[in-house]
Coordinates of C-alpha atoms and ligand atoms in Angstrom, one line a residue:
M9 CA -28.7 0.1 1.7
D10 CA -29.6 -0.5 -1.7
I11 CA -26.0 -1.2 -3.2
P12 CA -26.9 -1.5 -6.9
N13 CA -28.9 1.8 -6.7
L14 CA -26.2 3.7 -5.1
V15 CA -23.7 2.6 -7.8
N16 CA -26.1 3.5 -10.5
A17 CA -26.7 6.9 -8.9
Q18 CA -23.1 7.5 -8.8
K19 CA -22.6 6.4 -12.5
Q20 CA -25.3 8.8 -13.5
F21 CA -23.6 11.6 -11.5
F22 CA -20.4 10.8 -13.1
A23 CA -21.9 11.0 -16.5
S24 CA -23.3 14.5 -15.7
Q25 CA -19.6 15.7 -16.1
Q26 CA -19.5 17.5 -12.7
T27 CA -16.4 15.7 -11.3
K28 CA -14.5 16.8 -14.4
A29 CA -14.2 20.2 -13.2
I30 CA -11.0 20.8 -11.3
S31 CA -12.6 23.3 -9.3
Y32 CA -15.1 20.7 -8.0
R33 CA -12.5 18.1 -7.1
K34 CA -10.5 20.7 -5.4
A35 CA -13.3 22.1 -3.2
A36 CA -14.4 18.5 -2.5
L37 CA -10.6 17.7 -1.0
Q38 CA -10.7 21.0 1.0
K39 CA -14.0 20.2 2.5
L40 CA -12.6 16.6 3.5
Q41 CA -9.4 18.3 4.7
K42 CA -11.4 20.7 7.1
E43 CA -13.7 17.7 8.4
L44 CA -10.5 15.6 9.1
Y45 CA -8.8 18.4 11.1
K46 CA -12.0 18.8 13.0
R47 CA -12.3 15.3 14.0
E48 CA -8.9 14.3 14.7
E49 CA -9.5 13.7 18.2
E50 CA -12.3 11.2 17.5
I51 CA -10.2 9.3 14.9
V52 CA -7.4 8.9 17.3
K53 CA -10.1 7.7 19.9
A54 CA -11.6 5.3 17.5
L55 CA -8.1 3.6 16.7
Y56 CA -7.5 3.3 20.3
N57 CA -10.9 1.6 20.8
D58 CA -10.4 -0.8 17.7
F59 CA -7.0 -2.1 18.9
K60 CA -5.6 0.1 21.5
K61 CA -3.4 2.0 19.1
S62 CA -1.5 4.8 20.9
E63 CA -2.3 8.6 20.0
Y64 CA 1.2 8.8 19.0
E65 CA 1.1 6.0 16.6
A66 CA -2.3 7.3 15.4
I67 CA -0.8 10.6 14.4
M68 CA 2.3 9.3 13.1
T69 CA 1.1 6.5 10.9
E70 CA -2.5 7.5 10.2
T71 CA -3.6 11.2 10.4
S72 CA -0.4 12.9 9.6
I73 CA 0.2 10.8 6.5
V74 CA -3.4 11.5 5.0
Y75 CA -2.9 15.2 5.8
S76 CA 0.2 15.2 3.8
E77 CA -1.4 13.4 0.9
L78 CA -4.4 15.9 1.0
K79 CA -2.0 18.9 1.2
M80 CA -0.1 17.6 -1.9
A81 CA -3.3 16.8 -4.0
I82 CA -4.8 20.4 -3.2
K83 CA -1.8 22.2 -4.2
N84 CA -0.8 20.0 -7.3
I85 CA -4.2 19.1 -8.6
E86 CA -4.1 21.6 -11.7
K87 CA -0.6 20.5 -12.4
W88 CA -1.3 17.0 -12.2
N89 CA -4.3 17.1 -14.5
K90 CA -2.6 19.3 -17.1
P91 CA -2.4 17.5 -20.5
Q92 CA 1.3 16.5 -20.6
K93 CA 3.0 17.5 -24.0
V94 CA 5.3 14.7 -25.5
R95 CA 7.5 14.8 -28.6
P96 CA 5.5 14.1 -31.8
S97 CA 6.4 11.3 -34.1
I98 CA 7.9 12.3 -37.4
L99 CA 5.8 10.0 -39.0
N100 CA 2.7 12.1 -38.2
F101 CA 4.4 15.5 -39.2
P102 CA 3.0 17.9 -38.8
S103 CA 1.5 17.3 -35.4
S104 CA 1.8 17.7 -31.7
A105 CA 1.1 15.0 -29.1
K106 CA -0.3 15.1 -25.7
I107 CA -1.4 12.7 -22.7
Y108 CA -4.6 13.6 -21.0
S109 CA -5.5 12.1 -17.5
E110 CA -9.3 11.1 -17.6
P111 CA -11.0 9.8 -14.6
Y112 CA -11.9 6.1 -14.9
G113 CA -15.5 6.8 -13.6
T114 CA -17.2 5.0 -10.6
V115 CA -14.4 3.1 -8.5
L116 CA -14.3 1.0 -5.7
I117 CA -12.0 1.1 -2.8
I118 CA -11.7 -1.8 -0.3
A119 CA -9.7 -1.3 2.9
P120 CA -8.1 -3.4 5.5
W121 CA -8.0 -2.9 9.0
N122 CA -4.4 -2.7 9.9
Y123 CA -4.0 1.0 9.3
P124 CA -7.8 1.3 8.9
F125 CA -7.9 5.1 8.7
Q126 CA -4.9 5.9 6.3
L127 CA -5.3 2.9 3.9
A128 CA -8.8 3.9 3.3
I129 CA -8.3 7.9 3.0
S130 CA -5.2 7.8 1.1
P131 CA -6.5 6.1 -1.9
L132 CA -9.8 8.0 -1.8
I133 CA -7.8 11.3 -2.0
G134 CA -6.3 10.2 -5.3
A135 CA -9.7 8.9 -6.8
I136 CA -11.4 12.2 -6.0
A137 CA -8.4 14.3 -7.4
A138 CA -8.5 12.3 -10.4
G139 CA -12.2 13.2 -10.7
N140 CA -13.8 9.9 -10.1
T141 CA -17.0 9.0 -8.1
V142 CA -16.3 6.6 -5.1
V143 CA -17.6 3.6 -2.9
L144 CA -15.4 3.0 0.0
K145 CA -15.7 0.0 1.9
P146 CA -14.0 0.0 5.2
S147 CA -13.0 -3.0 7.3
E148 CA -15.4 -4.6 9.5
L149 CA -12.8 -5.6 12.0
T150 CA -12.2 -2.2 13.2
P151 CA -15.7 -0.9 13.7
H152 CA -15.1 2.4 15.3
I153 CA -13.0 3.6 12.4
S154 CA -15.6 2.2 9.9
N155 CA -18.3 4.1 11.6
I156 CA -16.2 7.4 11.7
L157 CA -15.2 7.1 8.2
R158 CA -18.9 6.8 7.3
E159 CA -19.9 9.9 9.4
I160 CA -17.0 11.8 8.0
I161 CA -17.8 10.9 4.3
E162 CA -21.6 11.7 4.9
A163 CA -20.7 15.1 6.3
V164 CA -18.4 16.1 3.5
F165 CA -20.0 14.4 0.3
D166 CA -23.2 13.9 -1.6
K167 CA -23.5 10.2 -1.8
N168 CA -23.6 10.3 -5.5
H169 CA -20.0 11.5 -5.5
V170 CA -18.5 9.6 -2.5
A171 CA -20.1 7.0 -0.2
V172 CA -19.0 4.5 2.5
V173 CA -20.7 1.1 2.4
E174 CA -19.9 -0.7 5.7
G175 CA -19.9 -4.4 6.2
G176 CA -18.0 -7.6 6.0
V177 CA -17.4 -10.5 3.5
A178 CA -21.0 -10.5 2.1
V179 CA -21.2 -6.8 1.6
A180 CA -17.7 -6.8 -0.2
Q181 CA -18.9 -9.7 -2.3
E182 CA -22.1 -7.9 -3.4
L183 CA -19.9 -4.9 -4.3
L184 CA -17.5 -7.0 -6.3
S185 CA -20.3 -8.6 -8.2
L186 CA -21.2 -5.1 -9.7
R187 CA -19.4 -3.5 -12.7
W188 CA -16.8 -0.9 -11.8
D189 CA -14.5 1.3 -13.6
Y190 CA -11.6 0.5 -11.3
I191 CA -11.1 -1.3 -8.1
F192 CA -8.4 -0.4 -5.6
F193 CA -8.0 -3.3 -3.1
T194 CA -5.7 -3.4 0.1
G195 CA -5.6 -6.6 1.9
S196 CA -4.4 -10.3 1.9
V197 CA -3.4 -12.2 -1.0
N198 CA -6.1 -14.9 -0.8
V199 CA -8.8 -12.0 -0.9
G200 CA -6.8 -10.2 -3.7
R201 CA -7.2 -13.3 -5.9
I202 CA -11.0 -13.3 -5.1
V203 CA -10.9 -9.5 -6.1
A204 CA -8.9 -10.1 -9.2
K205 CA -11.3 -12.9 -10.5
A206 CA -14.3 -10.3 -9.9
A207 CA -12.6 -7.8 -11.9
A208 CA -11.8 -10.2 -14.7
E209 CA -15.5 -10.7 -15.4
F210 CA -15.8 -6.9 -16.5
I211 CA -12.1 -6.5 -17.5
T212 CA -11.9 -3.9 -14.6
P213 CA -8.7 -2.6 -14.1
V214 CA -7.3 -3.3 -10.4
T215 CA -4.6 -2.0 -7.9
L216 CA -4.2 -4.7 -5.5
E217 CA -1.8 -3.8 -2.4
L218 CA -1.5 -7.1 -0.7
G219 CA 1.2 -8.7 1.6
G220 CA 3.9 -11.2 1.7
K221 CA 6.8 -12.7 3.8
S222 CA 9.4 -9.6 3.7
P223 CA 12.9 -10.6 4.6
C224 CA 15.2 -8.7 6.6
V225 CA 19.1 -9.5 5.9
I226 CA 21.9 -8.5 8.2
D227 CA 25.6 -9.1 7.0
E228 CA 28.5 -9.1 9.1
T229 CA 29.5 -5.4 8.5
A230 CA 26.2 -4.0 9.6
N231 CA 25.9 -1.4 12.4
L232 CA 24.1 -3.9 14.8
K233 CA 23.0 -1.8 17.5
L234 CA 21.4 0.7 15.1
A235 CA 19.9 -2.2 13.2
A236 CA 18.2 -3.7 16.4
K237 CA 16.7 -0.3 17.3
R238 CA 15.3 0.3 13.8
I239 CA 14.0 -3.3 13.3
V240 CA 12.2 -3.1 16.8
W241 CA 10.6 0.1 15.7
G242 CA 9.5 -1.2 12.2
K243 CA 8.6 -4.6 13.5
Y244 CA 6.6 -4.0 16.7
I245 CA 4.8 -0.7 15.5
N246 CA 1.1 -1.3 15.2
G247 CA 1.7 -4.5 17.2
G248 CA 3.5 -6.1 14.1
Q249 CA 0.4 -5.7 12.0
T250 CA 2.1 -3.9 9.2
C251 CA 2.2 -5.2 5.7
I252 CA 5.6 -3.9 5.3
A253 CA 7.0 -5.0 8.6
P254 CA 10.1 -7.1 8.5
D255 CA 8.7 -10.6 8.6
Y256 CA 11.8 -12.8 9.5
I257 CA 15.5 -12.0 10.0
L258 CA 18.3 -13.6 7.9
I259 CA 21.5 -12.9 9.9
H260 CA 25.1 -13.9 9.4
K261 CA 25.8 -16.6 11.9
S262 CA 28.6 -14.6 13.4
K263 CA 26.4 -11.9 14.7
K264 CA 23.4 -13.9 15.6
Q265 CA 23.8 -13.9 19.4
E266 CA 24.9 -10.3 19.7
F267 CA 21.9 -9.3 17.7
I268 CA 19.5 -11.1 19.9
D269 CA 21.1 -9.4 23.0
L270 CA 20.7 -5.9 21.4
M271 CA 17.0 -6.6 20.5
K272 CA 16.4 -7.6 24.3
T273 CA 17.8 -4.3 25.2
E274 CA 15.9 -2.3 22.6
I275 CA 12.5 -4.0 23.3
K276 CA 13.0 -3.3 26.9
G277 CA 14.0 0.4 26.1
A278 CA 10.8 0.9 23.8
Y279 CA 8.2 -1.1 26.0
G280 CA 9.4 -1.4 29.3
D281 CA 10.0 -4.8 31.4
N282 CA 6.3 -5.6 30.5
P283 CA 5.2 -4.4 27.4
E284 CA 1.7 -5.4 28.3
T285 CA 1.4 -2.4 30.5
S286 CA 3.1 -0.2 27.9
E287 CA 0.8 2.6 26.7
D288 CA 2.7 2.5 23.2
F289 CA 2.0 -1.3 22.4
P290 CA -1.2 -2.1 20.5
R291 CA -3.3 -5.2 20.8
I292 CA -3.9 -7.9 18.1
V293 CA -7.2 -6.9 16.2
N294 CA -9.3 -10.0 17.2
T295 CA -9.3 -13.3 18.6
R296 CA -9.1 -15.0 15.5
N297 CA -5.9 -13.4 14.6
F298 CA -4.7 -14.1 18.3
E299 CA -5.0 -17.6 17.9
R300 CA -3.4 -17.8 14.6
L301 CA -0.5 -15.9 16.1
A302 CA -0.3 -17.9 19.3
L303 CA -0.1 -21.3 17.5
M304 CA 3.3 -20.0 16.1
L305 CA 4.7 -19.8 19.5
E306 CA 4.1 -23.4 20.3
N307 CA 7.4 -25.7 20.2
E308 CA 9.6 -22.8 19.3
N309 CA 12.9 -21.7 21.0
I310 CA 11.6 -18.3 22.4
A311 CA 14.6 -15.9 22.7
I312 CA 12.5 -12.8 23.7
G313 CA 8.9 -12.5 24.8
G314 CA 6.3 -15.3 24.0
E315 CA 3.9 -14.2 26.7
T316 CA 0.1 -13.9 25.7
N317 CA -3.0 -12.8 27.3
K318 CA -5.9 -14.0 25.1
E319 CA -8.6 -11.9 27.1
D320 CA -6.9 -8.8 25.8
C321 CA -5.7 -10.1 22.5
Y322 CA -2.1 -9.5 23.8
I323 CA 1.0 -10.9 22.4
A324 CA 4.4 -9.7 23.5
P325 CA 7.2 -8.5 21.3
T326 CA 8.7 -12.0 20.6
L327 CA 11.8 -13.2 19.0
I328 CA 11.9 -17.0 18.0
D329 CA 15.3 -18.4 17.5
E330 CA 16.1 -20.8 14.4
P331 CA 12.7 -21.8 13.7
K332 CA 12.5 -24.8 11.1
L333 CA 11.6 -23.5 7.5
D334 CA 8.4 -25.8 7.6
S335 CA 7.3 -24.4 11.1
E336 CA 4.1 -22.7 11.6
V337 CA 5.6 -19.3 11.7
M338 CA 7.8 -19.6 8.5
K339 CA 4.6 -20.9 6.7
G340 CA 3.2 -17.6 5.5
E341 CA 2.9 -13.9 6.5
I342 CA 3.1 -13.6 10.2
F343 CA 1.4 -10.1 10.6
G344 CA 2.0 -9.7 14.3
P345 CA 4.6 -9.1 16.8
I346 CA 6.7 -12.3 16.3
L347 CA 10.0 -12.2 14.7
P348 CA 11.9 -15.5 13.7
V349 CA 15.6 -15.1 13.5
L350 CA 17.5 -17.5 10.9
S351 CA 21.1 -17.5 10.5
Y352 CA 23.2 -17.9 7.2
E353 CA 26.8 -18.5 6.4
T354 CA 26.8 -18.1 2.7
E355 CA 24.9 -16.2 0.1
D356 CA 23.5 -19.6 -1.2
D357 CA 21.9 -20.0 2.2
I358 CA 20.2 -16.5 1.9
A359 CA 18.9 -17.6 -1.5
T360 CA 17.6 -20.9 -0.1
V361 CA 15.4 -19.2 2.3
I362 CA 14.1 -16.3 0.3
S363 CA 13.5 -18.2 -3.0
K364 CA 11.1 -20.4 -0.8
Y365 CA 8.4 -17.7 -0.9
D366 CA 6.7 -15.6 -3.5
K367 CA 8.0 -12.0 -4.4
P368 CA 7.7 -10.1 -1.1
L369 CA 6.2 -6.7 -0.5
A370 CA 9.2 -5.3 1.2
F371 CA 12.9 -6.1 1.6
Y372 CA 15.4 -4.8 4.1
I373 CA 19.3 -5.0 4.1
F374 CA 21.4 -3.9 6.9
S375 CA 25.1 -3.6 5.8
E376 CA 28.0 -1.2 5.6
N377 CA 29.0 -3.0 2.5
R378 CA 27.4 -1.2 -0.6
S379 CA 27.9 -4.1 -3.2
F380 CA 26.3 -6.5 -1.0
A381 CA 23.3 -4.4 -0.8
N382 CA 23.4 -3.6 -4.4
K383 CA 23.7 -7.3 -5.2
L384 CA 20.7 -8.2 -3.2
I385 CA 18.5 -5.4 -4.7
G386 CA 19.4 -6.7 -8.2
Q387 CA 18.9 -10.4 -7.4
Y388 CA 15.6 -10.4 -5.6
S389 CA 12.3 -9.1 -6.8
F390 CA 10.2 -7.4 -4.1
G391 CA 7.9 -4.3 -3.9
G392 CA 10.2 -2.0 -2.4
G393 CA 12.7 -1.7 0.5
T394 CA 15.1 0.2 2.5
V395 CA 18.9 -0.2 3.1
N396 CA 19.8 0.2 6.9
D397 CA 16.3 0.8 8.2
T398 CA 12.8 -0.7 8.0
T399 CA 9.6 0.4 6.4
V400 CA 10.7 4.0 5.8
H401 CA 10.3 3.8 2.0
F402 CA 6.7 4.0 2.8
A403 CA 7.2 7.7 3.8
N404 CA 8.7 9.1 0.7
H405 CA 5.7 10.1 -1.7
R406 CA 8.0 10.3 -4.6
L407 CA 8.6 6.5 -4.6
P408 CA 6.0 4.3 -5.8
F409 CA 4.5 2.1 -3.1
G410 CA 3.1 -1.6 -4.1
G411 CA 4.0 -4.9 -4.4
V412 CA 5.0 -7.3 -7.5
G413 CA 4.0 -11.1 -8.1
E414 CA 1.8 -12.3 -5.2
S415 CA 2.4 -9.2 -3.2
G416 CA 0.4 -7.0 -5.5
I417 CA -0.3 -5.1 -8.8
G418 CA 0.2 -1.4 -9.2
G419 CA 1.4 1.5 -6.8
Y420 CA 0.4 4.6 -5.4
H421 CA 1.3 7.6 -3.1
G422 CA 1.6 11.3 -3.9
K423 CA 1.2 11.8 -7.8
Q424 CA 1.1 8.1 -8.4
T425 CA -2.2 7.8 -6.5
F426 CA -3.8 10.4 -9.0
D427 CA -2.2 8.7 -12.0
T428 CA -3.6 5.1 -10.7
F429 CA -7.2 6.5 -10.9
S430 CA -6.7 8.1 -14.1
H431 CA -6.7 6.6 -17.6
K432 CA -4.0 8.2 -19.7
K433 CA -5.3 9.2 -22.9
G434 CA -3.0 9.8 -25.9
I435 CA -4.1 12.3 -28.1
V436 CA -2.3 13.4 -31.7
T437 CA -3.5 16.7 -33.1
R438 CA -2.4 16.7 -36.9
G439 CA -1.6 19.9 -38.7
T440 CA -3.8 20.4 -42.0
W441 CA -1.3 22.7 -43.7
L442 CA 0.8 19.8 -45.0
D443 CA -0.4 16.3 -46.1
V444 CA 2.7 13.9 -46.7
P445 CA 1.5 11.6 -49.3
T446 CA 3.7 8.6 -48.5
R447 CA 1.2 6.5 -46.5
Y448 CA -1.7 6.6 -48.9
A449 CA -2.3 3.9 -51.5
P450 CA -1.3 3.3 -54.5
Y451 CA 1.9 2.2 -52.8
K452 CA 3.9 1.6 -56.0
G453 CA 7.4 3.2 -56.0
K454 CA 6.8 4.7 -52.3
L455 CA 8.6 1.9 -50.3
P456 CA 12.2 3.6 -50.5
Q457 CA 10.7 6.8 -49.1
L458 CA 8.9 4.7 -46.4
K459 CA 12.1 3.1 -45.4
K460 CA 14.0 6.4 -45.1
L461 CA 11.5 7.8 -42.9
M462 CA 11.2 4.8 -40.6
K463 CA 14.8 5.4 -40.0
F464 CA 14.2 8.7 -38.3
S465 CA 11.1 7.7 -36.4
Ligands
NAD23 P1 -8.4 -9.0 4.2 O1 -7.9 -9.3 2.8 O2 -9.0 -10.2 5.1 O3 -9.4 -8.0 4.4 C1 -9.3 -6.9 3.4 C2 -10.8 -6.3 3.0 O4 -11.4 -7.3 2.2 C3 -11.7 -6.1 4.1 O5 -12.5 -4.9 3.9 C4 -12.7 -7.2 4.2 O6 -14.0 -7.0 4.5 C5 -12.6 -7.6 2.6 N1 -12.8 -9.2 2.5 C6 -12.5 -10.2 3.5 N2 -12.7 -11.4 2.8 C7 -13.4 -11.2 1.7 C8 -13.9 -12.1 0.7 N3 -14.0 -13.4 0.9 N4 -14.6 -11.4 -0.5 C9 -14.3 -10.1 -0.5 N5 -13.8 -9.2 0.2 C10 -13.4 -9.7 1.4 O7 -7.1 -8.3 4.9 P2 -6.9 -7.7 6.2 O8 -6.9 -8.8 7.3 O9 -7.9 -6.8 6.5 O10 -5.6 -7.0 6.1 C11 -4.2 -7.8 6.5 C12 -3.7 -8.2 5.1 O11 -3.6 -7.0 4.3 C13 -2.1 -8.6 5.2 O12 -1.9 -9.6 4.4 C14 -1.4 -7.4 4.7 O13 -0.1 -7.8 4.3 C15 -2.2 -6.9 3.8 N6 -2.0 -5.4 3.7 C16 -1.4 -4.9 2.7 C17 -1.0 -3.6 2.5 C18 -0.5 -2.9 1.3 O14 -0.4 -1.9 1.3 N7 0.1 -3.7 0.5 C19 -1.5 -2.7 3.6 C20 -2.2 -3.3 4.7 C21 -2.3 -4.6 4.6

């Protein structure tokens, strides 16, 4: 595919103003919706073929999220796009003031492999709703989904409006060498840096949805049984390959053993005696990631799990008891079904561990002590989080979803995705029936009047 030609054609199409019409955008979203409903079975199958993701998880964590984002965009597009009136400044009297949403133009979306459908289509919905033309690059590590995404987009859109460009690093780099009006990237911190550098060349605005080492703190007041149940769900869903999965546990020393025992029961309850035979437990996406994760298990005190099968990229839901802070598993984001359990006695112990890492994407607190939870929320910087559960803040589209520091720049979901892909243009319309002379030269004698006016502004 001639990528520069495609991008130029999209820029020309954007310049034709067709995507500015709300009716055009809405019709495009409706067409997409129809096609997605029609092909749900194929999407679910592709997810299974890529990493044995179960039908249930495919619907819960991929298609249903996309459907709800689509429905919301179709229903609210007029409202979201309507210029928003704000109070005029007295200094501009008489005037009115409004914020207009305008599409950036031609935007690039680069998606990861771990929720390869949802994390490609969700930003795409906002980009289309906001009136942009879009090039979407899915991850090469989930080829079945990459292929079906291309087929769907080709069936629904003219390529001058929306196109899928498939490929790996070389293709991504070629795309990044071009001039875009916005880049939306989801993936690792290291590639995020490459994207930010490429964007800097043209001062292109970016959203970077990255990862990090997300802590899960459990104090001595927590409902441990429920904590174990909710942690098993949030950690091992998608085979632990979730950007906001709890990365490690920090639990009060007095509760550690009880917690480990409860985790054993919950893992068995969810995936049976041998999770390898469970229909609900996905595989690691490829051998490279399998090997990276298998290395983390070496010379550790495995409390639960630890079994692996390289042929099948299988790693059991695993708990590591008290790894050292300089061990392989505590070096960076785990991104797999391995959960280190560290214990603390004082709040200083908590701070020692958490402050070792950059600002994480998520933070979880299990506690019945509100002031403890509030203290941690105030003390640490992180993308977002949940008290007494894991990962579910993702599910509320009224909350911004995104990172801070090394876990990312910007946020999206619901209306915020529309806003992410829109430049906000401030417009003042002056009345012509009065022209207050204060601001005009000559200034002599006007300073007291100006000072008085400034007091009211
Ligand atoms: P990745 O960074 O390896 O790949 C993401 C995308 O970047 C892919 O499309 C890939 O082709 C492309 N890419 C890879 N190397 C590149 C390079 N050198 N130059 C240009 N593009 C390149 O990430 P991944 O392995 O697909 O996903 C895992 C990471 O993504 C984890 O760190 C996870 O935390 C993060 N993640 C974050 C979110 C979020 O919403 N914040 C969601 C999912 C995943």
